[in-house]
PDB file of C-alpha atoms and ligand atoms in Angstrom:
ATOM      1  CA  UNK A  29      32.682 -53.398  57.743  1.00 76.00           C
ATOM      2  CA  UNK A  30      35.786 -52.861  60.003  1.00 87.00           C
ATOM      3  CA  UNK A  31      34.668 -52.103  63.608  1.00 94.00           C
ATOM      4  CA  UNK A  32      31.765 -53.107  65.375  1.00 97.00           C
ATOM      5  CA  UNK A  33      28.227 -54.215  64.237  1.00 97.00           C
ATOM      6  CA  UNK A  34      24.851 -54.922  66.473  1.00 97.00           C
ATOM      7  CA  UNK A  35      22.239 -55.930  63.846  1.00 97.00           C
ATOM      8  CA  UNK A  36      18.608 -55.872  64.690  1.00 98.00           C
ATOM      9  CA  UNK A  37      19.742 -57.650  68.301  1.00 98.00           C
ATOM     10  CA  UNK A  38      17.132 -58.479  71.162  1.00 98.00           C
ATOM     11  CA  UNK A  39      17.280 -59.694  74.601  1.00 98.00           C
ATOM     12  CA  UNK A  40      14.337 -60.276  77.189  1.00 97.00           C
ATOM     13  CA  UNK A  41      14.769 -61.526  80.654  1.00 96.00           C
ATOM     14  CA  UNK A  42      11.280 -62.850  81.096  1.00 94.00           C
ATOM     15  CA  UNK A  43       9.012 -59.462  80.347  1.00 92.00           C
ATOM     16  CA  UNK A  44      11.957 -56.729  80.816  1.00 93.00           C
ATOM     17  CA  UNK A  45      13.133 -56.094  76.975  1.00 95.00           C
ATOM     18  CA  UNK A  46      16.789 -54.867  77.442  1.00 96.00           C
ATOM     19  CA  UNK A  47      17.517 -54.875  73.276  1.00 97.00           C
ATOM     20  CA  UNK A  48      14.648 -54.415  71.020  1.00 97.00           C
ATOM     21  CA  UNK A  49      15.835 -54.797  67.530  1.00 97.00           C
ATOM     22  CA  UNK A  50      18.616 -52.639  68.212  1.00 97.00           C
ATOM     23  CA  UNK A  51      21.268 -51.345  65.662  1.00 97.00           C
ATOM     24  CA  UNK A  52      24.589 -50.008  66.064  1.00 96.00           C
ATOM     25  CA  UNK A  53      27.865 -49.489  64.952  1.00 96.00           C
ATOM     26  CA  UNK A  54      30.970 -48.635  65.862  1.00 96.00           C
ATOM     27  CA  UNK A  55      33.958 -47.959  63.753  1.00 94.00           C
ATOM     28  CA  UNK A  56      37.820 -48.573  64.702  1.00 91.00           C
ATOM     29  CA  UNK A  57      39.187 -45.471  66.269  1.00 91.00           C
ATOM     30  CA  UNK A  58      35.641 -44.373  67.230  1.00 94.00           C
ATOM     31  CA  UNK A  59      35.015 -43.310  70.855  1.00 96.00           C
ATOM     32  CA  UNK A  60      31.724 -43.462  71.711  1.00 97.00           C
ATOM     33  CA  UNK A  61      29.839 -42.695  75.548  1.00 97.00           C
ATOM     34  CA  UNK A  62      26.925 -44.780  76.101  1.00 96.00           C
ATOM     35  CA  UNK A  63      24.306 -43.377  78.693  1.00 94.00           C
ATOM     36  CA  UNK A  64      20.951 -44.208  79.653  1.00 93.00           C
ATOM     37  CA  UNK A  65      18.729 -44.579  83.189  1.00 91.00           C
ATOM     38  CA  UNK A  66      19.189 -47.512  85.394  1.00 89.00           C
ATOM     39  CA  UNK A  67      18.183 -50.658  84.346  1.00 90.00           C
ATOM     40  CA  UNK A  68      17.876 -49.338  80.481  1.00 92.00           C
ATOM     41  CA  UNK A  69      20.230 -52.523  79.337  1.00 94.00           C
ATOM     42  CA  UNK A  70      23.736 -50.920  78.652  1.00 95.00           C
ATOM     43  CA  UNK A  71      25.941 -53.232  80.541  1.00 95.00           C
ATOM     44  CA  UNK A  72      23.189 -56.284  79.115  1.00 96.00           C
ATOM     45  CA  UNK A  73      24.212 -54.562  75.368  1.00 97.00           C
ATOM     46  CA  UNK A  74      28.393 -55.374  76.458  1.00 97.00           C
ATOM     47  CA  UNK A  75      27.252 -58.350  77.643  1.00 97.00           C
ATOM     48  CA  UNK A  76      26.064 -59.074  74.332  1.00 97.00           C
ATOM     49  CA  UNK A  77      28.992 -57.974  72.294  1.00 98.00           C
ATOM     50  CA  UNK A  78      31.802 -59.252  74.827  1.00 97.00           C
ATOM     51  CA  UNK A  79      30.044 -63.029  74.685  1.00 96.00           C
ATOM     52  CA  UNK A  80      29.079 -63.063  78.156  1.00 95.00           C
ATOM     53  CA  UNK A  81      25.223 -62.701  76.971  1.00 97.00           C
ATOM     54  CA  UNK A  82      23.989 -64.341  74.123  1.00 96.00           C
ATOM     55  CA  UNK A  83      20.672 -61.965  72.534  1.00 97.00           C
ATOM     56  CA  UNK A  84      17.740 -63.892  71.367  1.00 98.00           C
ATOM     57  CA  UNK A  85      17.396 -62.663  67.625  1.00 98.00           C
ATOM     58  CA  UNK A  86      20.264 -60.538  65.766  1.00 98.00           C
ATOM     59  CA  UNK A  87      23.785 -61.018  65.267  1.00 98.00           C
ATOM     60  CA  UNK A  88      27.004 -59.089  66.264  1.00 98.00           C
ATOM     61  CA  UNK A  89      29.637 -59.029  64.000  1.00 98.00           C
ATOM     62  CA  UNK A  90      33.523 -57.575  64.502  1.00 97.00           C
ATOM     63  CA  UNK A  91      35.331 -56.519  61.620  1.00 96.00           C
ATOM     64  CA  UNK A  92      32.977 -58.585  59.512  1.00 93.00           C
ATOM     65  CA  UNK A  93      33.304 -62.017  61.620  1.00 95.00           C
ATOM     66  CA  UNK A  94      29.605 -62.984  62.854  1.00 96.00           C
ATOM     67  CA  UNK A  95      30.282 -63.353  66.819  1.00 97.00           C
ATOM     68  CA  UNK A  96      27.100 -63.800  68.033  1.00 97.00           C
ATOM     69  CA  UNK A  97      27.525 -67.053  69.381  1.00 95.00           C
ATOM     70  CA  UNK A  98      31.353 -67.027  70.242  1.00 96.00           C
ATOM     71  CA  UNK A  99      33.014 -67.512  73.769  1.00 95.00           C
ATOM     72  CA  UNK A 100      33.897 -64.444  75.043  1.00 94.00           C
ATOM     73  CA  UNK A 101      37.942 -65.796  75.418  1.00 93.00           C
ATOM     74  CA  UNK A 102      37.664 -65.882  71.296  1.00 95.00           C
ATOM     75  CA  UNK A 103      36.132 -62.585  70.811  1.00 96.00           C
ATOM     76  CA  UNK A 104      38.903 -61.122  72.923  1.00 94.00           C
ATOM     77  CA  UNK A 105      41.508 -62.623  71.468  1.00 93.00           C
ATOM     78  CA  UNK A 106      39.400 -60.992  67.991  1.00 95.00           C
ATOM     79  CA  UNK A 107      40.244 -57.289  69.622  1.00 95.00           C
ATOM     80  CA  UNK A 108      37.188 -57.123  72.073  1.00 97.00           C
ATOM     81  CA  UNK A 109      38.133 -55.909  75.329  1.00 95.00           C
ATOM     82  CA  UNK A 110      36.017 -55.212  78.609  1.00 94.00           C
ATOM     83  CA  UNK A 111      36.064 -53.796  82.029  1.00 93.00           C
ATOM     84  CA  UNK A 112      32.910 -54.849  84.536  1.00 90.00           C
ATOM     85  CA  UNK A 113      30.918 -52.428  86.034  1.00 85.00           C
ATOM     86  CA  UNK A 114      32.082 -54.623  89.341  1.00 85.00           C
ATOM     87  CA  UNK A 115      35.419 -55.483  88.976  1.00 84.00           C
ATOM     88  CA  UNK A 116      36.265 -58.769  88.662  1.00 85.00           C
ATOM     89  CA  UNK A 117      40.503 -59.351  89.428  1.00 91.00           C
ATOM     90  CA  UNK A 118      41.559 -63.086  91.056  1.00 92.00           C
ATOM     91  CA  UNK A 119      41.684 -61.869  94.229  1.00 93.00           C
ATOM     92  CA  UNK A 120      44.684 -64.286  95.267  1.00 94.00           C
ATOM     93  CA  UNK A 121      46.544 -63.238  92.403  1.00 96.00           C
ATOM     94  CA  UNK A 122      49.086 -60.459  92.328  1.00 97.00           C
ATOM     95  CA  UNK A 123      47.906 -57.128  90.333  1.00 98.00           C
ATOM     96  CA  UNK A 124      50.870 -57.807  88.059  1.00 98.00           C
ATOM     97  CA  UNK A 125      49.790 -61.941  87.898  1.00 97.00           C
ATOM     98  CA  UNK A 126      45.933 -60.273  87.006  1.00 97.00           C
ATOM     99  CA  UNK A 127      47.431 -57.999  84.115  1.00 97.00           C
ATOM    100  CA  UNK A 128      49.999 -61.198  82.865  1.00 97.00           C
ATOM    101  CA  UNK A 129      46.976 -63.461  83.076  1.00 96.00           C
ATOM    102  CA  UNK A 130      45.278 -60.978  80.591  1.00 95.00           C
ATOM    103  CA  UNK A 131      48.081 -60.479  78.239  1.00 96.00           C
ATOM    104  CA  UNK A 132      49.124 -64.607  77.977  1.00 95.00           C
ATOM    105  CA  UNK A 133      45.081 -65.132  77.630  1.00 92.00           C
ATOM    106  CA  UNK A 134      43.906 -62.259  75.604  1.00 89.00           C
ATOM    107  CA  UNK A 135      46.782 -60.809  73.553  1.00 90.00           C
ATOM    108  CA  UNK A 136      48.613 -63.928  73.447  1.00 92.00           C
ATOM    109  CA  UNK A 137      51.737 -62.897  74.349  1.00 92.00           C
ATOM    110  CA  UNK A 138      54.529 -65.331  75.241  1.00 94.00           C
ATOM    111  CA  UNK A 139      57.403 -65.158  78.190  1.00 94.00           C
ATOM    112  CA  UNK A 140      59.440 -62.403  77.798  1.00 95.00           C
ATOM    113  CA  UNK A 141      57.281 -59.996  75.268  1.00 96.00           C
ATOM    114  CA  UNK A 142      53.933 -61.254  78.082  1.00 96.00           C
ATOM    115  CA  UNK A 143      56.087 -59.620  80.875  1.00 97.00           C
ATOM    116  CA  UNK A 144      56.705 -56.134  78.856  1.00 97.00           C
ATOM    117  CA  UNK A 145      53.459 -55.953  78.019  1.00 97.00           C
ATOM    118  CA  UNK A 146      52.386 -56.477  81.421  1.00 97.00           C
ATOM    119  CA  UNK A 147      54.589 -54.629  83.408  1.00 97.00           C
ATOM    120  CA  UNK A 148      54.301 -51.792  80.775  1.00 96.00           C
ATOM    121  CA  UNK A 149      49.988 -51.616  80.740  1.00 96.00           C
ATOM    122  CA  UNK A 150      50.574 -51.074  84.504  1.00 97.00           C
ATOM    123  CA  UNK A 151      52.975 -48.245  83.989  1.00 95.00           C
ATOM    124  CA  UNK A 152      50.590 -46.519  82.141  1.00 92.00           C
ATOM    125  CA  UNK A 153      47.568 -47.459  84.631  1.00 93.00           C
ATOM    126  CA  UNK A 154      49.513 -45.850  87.477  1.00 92.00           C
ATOM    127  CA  UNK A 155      49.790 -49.504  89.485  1.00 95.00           C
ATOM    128  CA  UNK A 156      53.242 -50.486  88.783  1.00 96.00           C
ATOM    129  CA  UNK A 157      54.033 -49.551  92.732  1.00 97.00           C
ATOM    130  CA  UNK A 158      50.889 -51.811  93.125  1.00 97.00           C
ATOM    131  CA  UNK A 159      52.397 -54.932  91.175  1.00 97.00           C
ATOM    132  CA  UNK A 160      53.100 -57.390  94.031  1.00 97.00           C
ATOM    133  CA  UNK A 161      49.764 -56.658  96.113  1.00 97.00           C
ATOM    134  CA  UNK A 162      47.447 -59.470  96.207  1.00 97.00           C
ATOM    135  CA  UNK A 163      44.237 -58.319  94.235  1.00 96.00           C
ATOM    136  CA  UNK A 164      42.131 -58.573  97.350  1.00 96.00           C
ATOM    137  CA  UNK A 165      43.824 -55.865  99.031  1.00 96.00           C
ATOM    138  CA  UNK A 166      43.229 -53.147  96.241  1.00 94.00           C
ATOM    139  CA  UNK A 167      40.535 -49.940  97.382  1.00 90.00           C
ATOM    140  CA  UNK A 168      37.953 -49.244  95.313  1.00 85.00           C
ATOM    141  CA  UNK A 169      39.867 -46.651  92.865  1.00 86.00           C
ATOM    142  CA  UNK A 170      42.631 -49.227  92.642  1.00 91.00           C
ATOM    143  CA  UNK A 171      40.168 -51.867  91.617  1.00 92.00           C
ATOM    144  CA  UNK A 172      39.178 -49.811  88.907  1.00 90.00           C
ATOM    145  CA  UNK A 173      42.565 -48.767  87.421  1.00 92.00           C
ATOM    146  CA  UNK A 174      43.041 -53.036  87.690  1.00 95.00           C
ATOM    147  CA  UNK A 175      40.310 -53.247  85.619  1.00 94.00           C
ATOM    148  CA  UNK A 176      41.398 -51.413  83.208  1.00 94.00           C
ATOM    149  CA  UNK A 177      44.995 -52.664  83.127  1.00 96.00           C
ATOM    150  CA  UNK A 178      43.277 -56.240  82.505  1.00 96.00           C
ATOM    151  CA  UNK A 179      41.280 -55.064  79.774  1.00 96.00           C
ATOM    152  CA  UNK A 180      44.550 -53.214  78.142  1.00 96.00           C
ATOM    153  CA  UNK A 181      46.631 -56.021  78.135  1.00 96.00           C
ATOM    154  CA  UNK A 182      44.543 -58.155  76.152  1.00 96.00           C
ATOM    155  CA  UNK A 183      45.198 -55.367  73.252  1.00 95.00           C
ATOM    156  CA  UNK A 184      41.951 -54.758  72.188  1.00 96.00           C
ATOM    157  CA  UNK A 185      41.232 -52.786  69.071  1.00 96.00           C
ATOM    158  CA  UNK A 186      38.082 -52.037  71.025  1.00 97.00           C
ATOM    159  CA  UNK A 187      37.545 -51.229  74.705  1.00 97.00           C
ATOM    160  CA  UNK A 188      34.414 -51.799  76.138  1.00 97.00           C
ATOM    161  CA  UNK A 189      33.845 -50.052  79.591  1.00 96.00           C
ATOM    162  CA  UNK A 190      31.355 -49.929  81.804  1.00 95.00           C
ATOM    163  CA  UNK A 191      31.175 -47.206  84.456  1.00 93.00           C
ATOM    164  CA  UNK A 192      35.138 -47.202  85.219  1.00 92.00           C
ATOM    165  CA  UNK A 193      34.617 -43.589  86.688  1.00 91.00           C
ATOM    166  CA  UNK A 194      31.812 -44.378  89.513  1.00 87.00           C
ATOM    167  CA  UNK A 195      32.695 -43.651  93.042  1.00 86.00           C
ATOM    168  CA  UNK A 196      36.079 -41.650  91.839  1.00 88.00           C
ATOM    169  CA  UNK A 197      36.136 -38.050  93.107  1.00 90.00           C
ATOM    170  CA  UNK A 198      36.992 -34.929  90.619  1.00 90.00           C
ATOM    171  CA  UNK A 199      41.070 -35.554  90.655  1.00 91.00           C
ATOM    172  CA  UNK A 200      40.932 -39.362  90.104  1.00 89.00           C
ATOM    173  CA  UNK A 201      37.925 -38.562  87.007  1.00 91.00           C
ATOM    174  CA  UNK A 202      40.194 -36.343  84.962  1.00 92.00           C
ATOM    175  CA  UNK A 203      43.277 -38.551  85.761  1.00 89.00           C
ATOM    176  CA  UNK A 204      40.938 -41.609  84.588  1.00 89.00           C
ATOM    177  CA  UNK A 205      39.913 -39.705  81.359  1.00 92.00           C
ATOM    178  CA  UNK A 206      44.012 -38.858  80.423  1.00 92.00           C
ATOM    179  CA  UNK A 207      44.773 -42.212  81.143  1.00 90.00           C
ATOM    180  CA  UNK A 208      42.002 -43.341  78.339  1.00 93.00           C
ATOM    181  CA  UNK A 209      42.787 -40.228  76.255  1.00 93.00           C
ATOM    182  CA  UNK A 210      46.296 -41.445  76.127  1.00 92.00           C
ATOM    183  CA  UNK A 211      45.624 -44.822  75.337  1.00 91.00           C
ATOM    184  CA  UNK A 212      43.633 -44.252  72.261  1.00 92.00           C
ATOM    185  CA  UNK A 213      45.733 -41.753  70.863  1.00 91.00           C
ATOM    186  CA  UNK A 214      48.904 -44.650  71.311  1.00 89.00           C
ATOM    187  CA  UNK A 215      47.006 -47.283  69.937  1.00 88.00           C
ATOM    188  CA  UNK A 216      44.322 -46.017  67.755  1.00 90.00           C
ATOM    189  CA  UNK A 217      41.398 -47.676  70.092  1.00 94.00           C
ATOM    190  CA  UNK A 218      37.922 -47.894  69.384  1.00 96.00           C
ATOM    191  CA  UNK A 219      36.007 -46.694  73.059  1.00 97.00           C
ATOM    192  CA  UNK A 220      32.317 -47.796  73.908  1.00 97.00           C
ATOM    193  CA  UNK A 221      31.876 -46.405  77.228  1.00 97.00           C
ATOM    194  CA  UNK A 222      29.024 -46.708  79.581  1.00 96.00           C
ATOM    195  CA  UNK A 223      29.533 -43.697  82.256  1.00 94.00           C
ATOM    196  CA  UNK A 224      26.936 -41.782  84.702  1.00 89.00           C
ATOM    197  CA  UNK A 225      29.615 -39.434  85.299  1.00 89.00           C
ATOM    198  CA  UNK A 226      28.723 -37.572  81.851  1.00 89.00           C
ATOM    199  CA  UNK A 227      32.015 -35.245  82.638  1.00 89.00           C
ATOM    200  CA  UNK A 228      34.195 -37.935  81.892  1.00 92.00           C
ATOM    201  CA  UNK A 229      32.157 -38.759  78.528  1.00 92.00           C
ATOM    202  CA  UNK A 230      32.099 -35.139  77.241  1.00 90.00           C
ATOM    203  CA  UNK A 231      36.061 -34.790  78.036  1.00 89.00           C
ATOM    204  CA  UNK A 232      36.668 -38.003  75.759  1.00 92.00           C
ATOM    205  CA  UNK A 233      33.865 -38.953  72.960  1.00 95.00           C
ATOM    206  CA  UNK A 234      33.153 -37.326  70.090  1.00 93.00           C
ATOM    207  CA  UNK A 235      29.647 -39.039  69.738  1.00 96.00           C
ATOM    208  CA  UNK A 236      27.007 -40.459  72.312  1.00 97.00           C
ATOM    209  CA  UNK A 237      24.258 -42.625  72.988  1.00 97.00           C
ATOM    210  CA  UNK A 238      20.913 -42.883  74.356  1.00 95.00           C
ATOM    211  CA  UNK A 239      19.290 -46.147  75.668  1.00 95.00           C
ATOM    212  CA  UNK A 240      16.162 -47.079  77.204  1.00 94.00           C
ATOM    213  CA  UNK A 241      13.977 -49.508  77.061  1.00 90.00           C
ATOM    214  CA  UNK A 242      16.161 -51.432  75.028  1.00 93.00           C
ATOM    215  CA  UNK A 243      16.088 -48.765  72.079  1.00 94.00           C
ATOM    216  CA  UNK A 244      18.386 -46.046  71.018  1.00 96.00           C
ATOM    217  CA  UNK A 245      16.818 -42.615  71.119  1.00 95.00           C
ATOM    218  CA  UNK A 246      19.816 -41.086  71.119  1.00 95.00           C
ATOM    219  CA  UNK A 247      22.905 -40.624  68.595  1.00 96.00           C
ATOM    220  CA  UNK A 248      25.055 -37.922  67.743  1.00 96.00           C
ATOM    221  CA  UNK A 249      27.130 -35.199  69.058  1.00 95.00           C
ATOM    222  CA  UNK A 250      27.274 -35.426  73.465  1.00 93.00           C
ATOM    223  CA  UNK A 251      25.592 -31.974  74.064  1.00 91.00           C
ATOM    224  CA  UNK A 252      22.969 -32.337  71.381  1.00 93.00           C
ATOM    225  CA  UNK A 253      21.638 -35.736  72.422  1.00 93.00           C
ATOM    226  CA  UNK A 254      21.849 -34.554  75.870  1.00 90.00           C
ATOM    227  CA  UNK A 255      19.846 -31.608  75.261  1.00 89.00           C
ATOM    228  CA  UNK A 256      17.268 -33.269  73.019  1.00 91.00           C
ATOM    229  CA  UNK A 257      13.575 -33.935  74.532  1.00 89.00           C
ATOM    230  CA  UNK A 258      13.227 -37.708  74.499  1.00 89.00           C
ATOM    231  CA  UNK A 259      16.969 -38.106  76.634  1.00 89.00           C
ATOM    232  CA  UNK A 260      15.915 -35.407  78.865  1.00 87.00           C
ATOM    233  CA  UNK A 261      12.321 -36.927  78.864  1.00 86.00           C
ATOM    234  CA  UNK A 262      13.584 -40.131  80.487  1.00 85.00           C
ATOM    235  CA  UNK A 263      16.480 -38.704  82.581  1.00 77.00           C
ATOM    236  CA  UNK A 264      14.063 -35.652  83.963  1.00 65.00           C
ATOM    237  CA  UNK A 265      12.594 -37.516  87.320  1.00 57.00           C
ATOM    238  CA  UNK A 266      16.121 -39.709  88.209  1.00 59.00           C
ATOM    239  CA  UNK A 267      18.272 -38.116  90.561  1.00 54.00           C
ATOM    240  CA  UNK A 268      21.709 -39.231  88.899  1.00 55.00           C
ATOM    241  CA  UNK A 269      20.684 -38.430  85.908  1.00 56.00           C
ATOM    242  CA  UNK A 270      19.074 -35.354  86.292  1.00 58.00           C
ATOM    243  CA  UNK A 271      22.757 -33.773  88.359  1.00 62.00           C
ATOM    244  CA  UNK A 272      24.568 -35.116  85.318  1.00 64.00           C
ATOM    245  CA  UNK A 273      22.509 -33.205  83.235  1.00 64.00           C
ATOM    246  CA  UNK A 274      23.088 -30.078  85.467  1.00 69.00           C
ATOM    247  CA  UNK A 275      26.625 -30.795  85.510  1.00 69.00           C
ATOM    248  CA  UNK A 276      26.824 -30.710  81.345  1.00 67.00           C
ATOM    249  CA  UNK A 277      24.636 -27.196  82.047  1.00 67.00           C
ATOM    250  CA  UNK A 278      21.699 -28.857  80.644  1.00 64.00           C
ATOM    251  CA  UNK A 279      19.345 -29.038  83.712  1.00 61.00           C
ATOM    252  CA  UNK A 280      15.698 -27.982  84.080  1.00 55.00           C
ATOM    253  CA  UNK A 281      17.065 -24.437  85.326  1.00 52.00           C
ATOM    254  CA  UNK A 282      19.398 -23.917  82.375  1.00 49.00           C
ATOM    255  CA  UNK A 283      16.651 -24.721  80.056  1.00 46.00           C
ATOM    256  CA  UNK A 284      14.174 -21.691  81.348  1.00 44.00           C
ATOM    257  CA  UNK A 285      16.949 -19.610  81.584  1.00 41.00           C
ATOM    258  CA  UNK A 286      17.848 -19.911  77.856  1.00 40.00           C
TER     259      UNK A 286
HETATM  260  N1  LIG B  73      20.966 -62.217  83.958  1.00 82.23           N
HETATM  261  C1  LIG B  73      19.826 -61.523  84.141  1.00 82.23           C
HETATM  262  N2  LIG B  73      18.677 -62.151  84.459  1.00 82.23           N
HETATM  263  C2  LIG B  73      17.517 -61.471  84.620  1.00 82.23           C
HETATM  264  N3  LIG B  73      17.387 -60.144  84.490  1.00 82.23           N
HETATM  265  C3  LIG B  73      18.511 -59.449  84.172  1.00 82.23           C
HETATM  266  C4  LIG B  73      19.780 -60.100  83.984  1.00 82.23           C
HETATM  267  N4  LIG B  73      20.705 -59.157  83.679  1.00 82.23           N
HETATM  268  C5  LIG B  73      20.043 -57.976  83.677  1.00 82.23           C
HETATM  269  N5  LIG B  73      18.726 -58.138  83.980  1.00 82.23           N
HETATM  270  C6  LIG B  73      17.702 -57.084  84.026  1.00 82.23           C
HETATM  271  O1  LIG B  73      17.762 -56.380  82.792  1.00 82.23           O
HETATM  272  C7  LIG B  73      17.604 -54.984  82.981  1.00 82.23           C
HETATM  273  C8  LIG B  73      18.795 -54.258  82.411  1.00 82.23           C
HETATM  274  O2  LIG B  73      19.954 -54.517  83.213  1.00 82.23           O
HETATM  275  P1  LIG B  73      21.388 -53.915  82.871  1.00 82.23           P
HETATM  276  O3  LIG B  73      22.299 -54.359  83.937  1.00 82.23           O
HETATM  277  O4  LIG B  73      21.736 -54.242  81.465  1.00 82.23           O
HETATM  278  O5  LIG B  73      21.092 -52.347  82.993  1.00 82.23           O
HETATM  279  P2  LIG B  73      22.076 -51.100  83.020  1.00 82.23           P
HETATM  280  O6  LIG B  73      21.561 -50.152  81.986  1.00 82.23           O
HETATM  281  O7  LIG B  73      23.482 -51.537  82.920  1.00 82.23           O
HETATM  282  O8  LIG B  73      21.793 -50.477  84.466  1.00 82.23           O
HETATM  283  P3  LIG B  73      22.773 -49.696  85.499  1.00 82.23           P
HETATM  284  O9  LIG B  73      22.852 -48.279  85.015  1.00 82.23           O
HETATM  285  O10 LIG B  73      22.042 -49.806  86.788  1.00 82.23           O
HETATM  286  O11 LIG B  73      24.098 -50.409  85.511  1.00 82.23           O
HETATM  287  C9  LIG B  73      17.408 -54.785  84.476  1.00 82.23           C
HETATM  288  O12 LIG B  73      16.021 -54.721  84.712  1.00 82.23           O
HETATM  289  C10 LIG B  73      17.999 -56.041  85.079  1.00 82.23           C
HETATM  290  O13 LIG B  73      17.410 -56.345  86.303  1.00 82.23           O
HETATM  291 MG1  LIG B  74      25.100 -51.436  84.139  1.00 82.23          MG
END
């Protein structure tokens, strides 16, 4: 299959389960939210299909190719992209060294066409007046947009990202989720995003998921898995989850009200 596969995969760190035989896929030009309580094993689940994490039974495959045990620079260089849910830039380096870094690495790029592609994935990340600034010197929001910017110049065919829109305020979120919007409708992206800000999920994806415990018990359409029992079963009780549900106009209240 073209796109992304997760067959049967599990992971324990000692008796915490983050992937019980889970199964998944993801098909090119798919955008997909990924939600789920703290701790439930989403960024552990990237982990596992960027080659950072390597699951103890199961295999990954991308557009057919079995990656389970791949380096992550090979997967990338396969179409595989990722953010972190703390960013991770060389702090020395310049943003615009970070992002050429990324596109020599990951999309392979070469002199001249490295530069474009560089200078051009910060043009659309709104840091190309940020070029020259050392990494270290980058806020929070900045950071983020960096992130991004690295994960966009290794050309992925799919983007993997992990709570890009935490700590933003209203303004930067929607600007975050054109930004995204914009990219996948230029070059036909695949999105797996892991967001707590569920705003930014229902603006972009078209289908969502559910994890805890290591299991899906969630899949379809954003509002209906929202509103089903067993995602409001484990969200019901945590704070963040329960004002994200509220925010989607799914909360406790909304429910007696209906
Ligand atoms: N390298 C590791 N070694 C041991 N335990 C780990 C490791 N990585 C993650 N865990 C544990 O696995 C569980 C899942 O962690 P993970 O970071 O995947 O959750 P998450 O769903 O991304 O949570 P959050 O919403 O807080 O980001 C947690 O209990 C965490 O402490
Ligand atoms: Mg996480």
């Amino acid at each position: 299959m073209n796109g992304l596969e997760l067959d049967r995969i599990t992971k324990r760190f000692g008796r915490v389960t983050v992937a019980d035989e889970l199964t998944l896929s993801v098909r090119h030009g798919d955008a997909v939210g990924v939600v789920g309580p703290n701790g439930a094993g989403k960024t552990s689940l990237f982990g596992m299909i960027s080659g950072d994490l390597r699951p103890d039974a199961g295999e990954v495959r991308f557009d057919g190719h079995r990656v389970t045990l791949l380096d992550p620079s090979v997967r990338c260089r396969l179409g595989i992209g990722r953010t972190y849910q703390v960013p991770r830039p060389f702090l020395r380096m310049s943003v615009f060294e970070n992002t050429l870094v990324a596109a020599q690495q990951g999309a392979r790029a070469r002199g001249r066409a490295s530069y474009a592609l560089a200078a051009r994935v910060l043009g659309e990340t709104g840091l190309a007046d940020l070029a020259g600034r050392p990494a270290a010197q980058l806020g929070l929001l900045q950071r983020k947009r960096l992130e991004l910017a690295r994960a966009l110049a290794t050309r992925p065919k799919l983007l993997l990202l992990d709570e890009v829109a935490g700590g933003l305020t209203d303004p930067e979120v929607t600007e975050l989720v054109a930004l995204i919007t914009a990219a996948r409708e230029r070059d036909g992206l695949a999105v797996l995003w892991i967001e707590h800000v569920v705003r930014a999920l229902t603006a972009t994806v078209d289908r969502l998921i559910c994890l805890a415990g290591g299991r899906v018990i969630g899949d379809g359409r954003p509002l209906e898995v929202l509103a089903s029992a067993a995602v409001k079963d484990v969200f019901l009780g945590t704070e963040a989850t329960a004002d994200a549900l509220t925010e989607a106009g799914l909360g406790p209240d909304d429910d007696q009200r209906a």
